[in-house]
Structures are given as structure tokens and as C-alpha cells.
């Protein structure tokens, strides 16, 4: 099945050089209610929506983050389950808000390996230096 | 139901993730696994006559290469400022993270958490040059608590205490 994302999503993806990355998006009104959603929502486990509730009541990771006005909010490497890392981008466009989930599992896993080695060494060095 | 975002903040390897795992999943691992970004968990805590959904943001620890970015604090209602008193360097991180919160969001309720109390005989004490600033932290905290994720000491009490601090004043007892 082919899929064409809305223009604001494509423009934003281009601006952050994430073409080819697995993603999903949510379009919200100014009161945080869902207007539209698309792409790979199943991958990010955001599939059941109740139109009577705001999105931050349904997607815990968004609680406290909305609404976004002005500069985009970017939370890198969020982990909701143990198998995926996502970069979370939230920004406003005209009177709407867009939430974009980008898979960052590959880069985060590599970063975790490197950081694990570095910090394990730091702990050893701390103990040596008393 | 009330829903509140609570961040775990502190230096790397002080036990933030272990405290969350102990509270949410009732497990503890001796193996240190570094946190990348943020791990988000949800836990409903039952207080006297109400329930609160805590969204626990286990944020990566500060180290010599990275500080916590203000975006991770957005929407935070309260935080747990975690120390490892066996490592003097973790006091300095706690002070800088407390200052980051105040600069970014203004004052928020927090608990100063002395983790790894199973190793209390190895606690180093507050470094001389930081004593004044740590005293300010202690005075402005909702509470200072000793915990051990390993022995499950004070963990539930700590999360209940921060949830209680987030109740409307009329419901706090």
C-alpha cells in the first residue's frame, strides 16, 4: 500500500533529514484532540483513540508536553517499551499541532553500547581515585 | 484520575532506573545498564481516598559528557533528586540539576533521595565545599529519604511521598 503523508509532515521530515525512517504522526487541534493520524501507528503502539478524550490522556508520553506553541519540542530517544526508542517531535503549524514519532532504535542502541563502556570506565576510575 | 509527570534526576549510576524497576516491576538487577534518553513508565498509586497516575520519566543521568536537556523537564510536576552517597561527585550533579529545574520551570516539589542505603557504611558524606548548597537542597526538599532498590528499603514510601506532595493541599494529611 502506498502512502502519501500530509505536506507539513513531509516538509518537517525534510527539514530534519529523517527520510526513510519509520515514523507515525498525529494531527491535533489547539485543545489537544486528535484530528488525523497516520503512517506506522502500530509500530509505535498508538492505535486506539477515543475522540472524547484529549490525546495526552491516551498517550502517556505526551502528558504535560501539550500544547506546544512557538519552537518545536524534541525529546530524543524516548523508550515506552523495552524494544523501541523513538524521537518525539511536537510542533505547531497554523492552528494545529503535529506530533511526530520517529524510530531511533538503531542509533540509540549503538549509543547505549558506547555509553555503557564509557560510564563503566568512569565508575572504575572514580573508585580508583577514592 | 489525576495524572502527574515525575522525573527521576541525578548523576549517572546512582540507581534511578533501579528505583523505578523496583517500584513498577518489583525487580532488582545488580547489573548496571546505562539509560539512553528517557524511559517512561506509568504506575497508579493509591493514596488515602484517591488514586493518582504517576508518569515516571527515568531520565538519563548527568555525566562528564552530557547534561540533561530542558526539553525532558517539560510538563514535570515534581522530581526525585537521586544521590549515591558512596560517590561524592553525585552531590555536585544533584545541585546542578536542581538549579536546572529552577531555571527552566521554577521551583517544583522534590524529594532528596540518598539511594544505596544498604551501603551506608561506605557513604562518604557531603564534600566540604558543597555543604552549604546541599543544606539549601535539604531545606527546600519536601523530604530527604534513604532508599535501597536492592533491599527494597524506602522505595514505595518515596513514591507515595512525592505523590502525596502533588495532591491538592486540602487532601494532604
Coordinates of N, CA and C in Angstrom, one line a residue, chain B residues 6-9 14-24 43 45 47 52 54 56-58 78-83 109-117 141-150 152-166:
Chain B
X6 N 6.4 12.8 36.9 CA 7.5 12.9 37.9 C 8.8 12.4 37.2
X7 N 9.8 13.2 37.3 CA 11.1 12.9 36.7 C 12.1 12.3 37.8
X8 N 12.9 11.3 37.3 CA 14.0 10.8 38.1 C 15.2 11.6 37.6
X9 N 15.8 12.3 38.5 CA 17.0 13.1 38.1 C 18.2 12.8 39.0
X14 N 23.4 6.3 39.8 CA 23.0 6.5 41.2 C 21.9 5.5 41.6
X15 N 21.3 4.9 40.5 CA 20.2 4.0 40.8 C 18.8 4.4 40.5
X16 N 18.7 5.4 39.6 CA 17.4 5.9 39.2 C 16.5 4.8 38.6
X17 N 17.1 4.2 37.6 CA 16.4 3.1 36.9 C 16.1 1.9 37.9
X18 N 17.0 1.6 38.7 CA 16.7 0.5 39.7 C 15.6 0.9 40.6
X19 N 15.4 2.1 41.0 CA 14.3 2.5 41.9 C 13.0 2.4 41.2
X20 N 13.0 2.8 39.9 CA 11.7 2.6 39.1 C 11.4 1.2 38.9
X21 N 12.4 0.4 38.5 CA 12.1 -1.0 38.2 C 11.6 -1.7 39.5
X22 N 12.2 -1.4 40.6 CA 11.8 -2.0 41.9 C 10.3 -1.6 42.2
X23 N 10.0 -0.3 41.9 CA 8.6 0.1 42.3 C 7.6 -0.4 41.3
X24 N 7.9 -0.3 40.0 CA 7.0 -0.7 39.0 C 6.9 -2.2 38.7
X43 N 2.4 4.3 36.7 CA 2.0 3.5 37.8 C 1.0 4.2 38.6
X45 N -0.9 5.1 41.9 CA -0.6 5.0 43.3 C -1.9 5.4 44.0
X47 N -3.7 6.7 47.2 CA -3.5 7.5 48.4 C -4.7 7.3 49.3
X52 N -3.9 8.3 41.9 CA -3.1 9.2 41.1 C -2.3 8.3 40.1
X54 N 1.0 8.1 38.2 CA 2.3 8.7 38.1 C 2.9 8.3 36.8
X56 N 6.3 8.2 35.3 CA 7.7 8.2 35.7 C 8.6 8.4 34.6
X57 N 9.3 9.5 34.5 CA 10.3 9.8 33.5 C 11.7 9.5 34.0
X58 N 12.2 8.4 33.7 CA 13.5 8.0 34.1 C 14.5 8.5 33.1
X78 N 6.8 17.2 39.5 CA 7.7 17.0 40.7 C 8.9 16.1 40.2
X79 N 9.9 16.0 41.1 CA 11.0 15.2 40.7 C 11.6 14.5 42.0
X80 N 12.3 13.4 41.7 CA 13.1 12.7 42.7 C 14.6 13.0 42.4
X81 N 15.3 13.6 43.3 CA 16.7 14.0 43.0 C 17.5 13.0 43.7
X82 N 18.1 12.1 42.9 CA 18.7 10.9 43.5 C 20.3 11.1 43.6
X83 N 20.8 10.7 44.8 CA 22.2 10.7 45.1 C 22.7 9.3 45.3
X109 N 8.1 20.6 43.6 CA 8.3 19.8 44.7 C 9.3 18.7 44.4
X110 N 10.2 18.4 45.3 CA 11.1 17.3 45.1 C 11.5 16.6 46.4
X111 N 12.0 15.3 46.2 CA 12.5 14.6 47.4 C 14.0 14.4 47.1
X112 N 14.8 14.6 48.1 CA 16.2 14.4 48.0 C 16.4 12.9 48.5
X113 N 16.9 12.1 47.5 CA 16.9 10.7 47.8 C 18.4 10.2 47.9
X114 N 18.7 9.7 49.1 CA 20.0 9.1 49.3 C 19.8 7.6 49.1
X115 N 20.2 7.2 47.8 CA 20.0 5.8 47.5 C 21.2 4.9 47.9
X116 N 21.0 3.7 47.8 CA 22.1 2.7 48.2 C 22.3 2.7 49.7
X117 N 21.2 2.8 50.5 CA 21.4 2.8 51.9 C 21.8 1.5 52.5
X141 N 13.6 20.7 50.0 CA 13.0 19.5 49.6 C 11.7 19.2 50.4
X142 N 10.8 18.5 49.8 CA 9.6 18.0 50.5 C 10.1 17.1 51.7
X143 N 11.1 16.3 51.4 CA 11.6 15.4 52.3 C 13.0 14.9 51.9
X144 N 13.8 14.4 52.8 CA 15.0 13.7 52.4 C 14.8 12.2 52.9
X145 N 15.0 11.3 52.0 CA 14.8 9.9 52.3 C 15.9 9.0 51.9
X146 N 16.2 8.0 52.7 CA 17.2 7.0 52.4 C 16.4 5.8 51.8
X147 N 17.0 5.3 50.7 CA 16.4 4.2 50.0 C 17.4 3.2 49.5
X148 N 17.0 2.0 49.3 CA 17.8 1.0 48.6 C 16.9 0.2 47.6
X149 N 17.2 0.3 46.4 CA 16.4 -0.5 45.4 C 16.8 -2.0 45.6
X150 N 18.0 -2.2 46.1 CA 18.5 -3.6 46.2 C 17.7 -4.3 47.4
X152 N 15.0 -3.1 48.8 CA 13.6 -2.6 48.7 C 13.3 -1.8 50.0
X153 N 14.2 -0.9 50.4 CA 14.0 -0.1 51.6 C 13.6 1.3 51.1
X154 N 12.5 1.7 51.6 CA 12.0 3.1 51.4 C 11.5 3.4 50.0
X155 N 11.5 2.5 49.1 CA 11.2 2.8 47.7 C 9.7 3.2 47.6
X156 N 8.8 2.3 48.0 CA 7.4 2.6 47.9 C 7.1 3.9 48.7
X157 N 7.7 4.1 49.9 CA 7.4 5.2 50.7 C 7.8 6.5 49.9
X158 N 8.9 6.4 49.2 CA 9.4 7.6 48.4 C 8.4 8.0 47.4
X159 N 7.9 7.0 46.6 CA 6.9 7.4 45.5 C 5.6 7.8 46.1
X160 N 5.2 7.2 47.2 CA 3.9 7.7 47.8 C 4.1 9.1 48.4
X161 N 5.3 9.4 48.9 CA 5.5 10.8 49.5 C 5.5 11.8 48.4
X162 N 6.0 11.5 47.2 CA 6.0 12.5 46.2 C 4.6 12.7 45.6
X163 N 3.9 11.6 45.5 CA 2.5 11.7 45.0 C 1.7 12.5 46.0
X164 N 1.9 12.3 47.3 CA 1.1 13.0 48.3 C 1.4 14.5 48.2
X165 N 2.7 14.8 47.9 CA 3.0 16.2 47.8 C 2.3 16.9 46.6
X166 N 1.9 16.0 45.7 CA 1.2 16.6 44.5 C -0.3 16.7 44.6

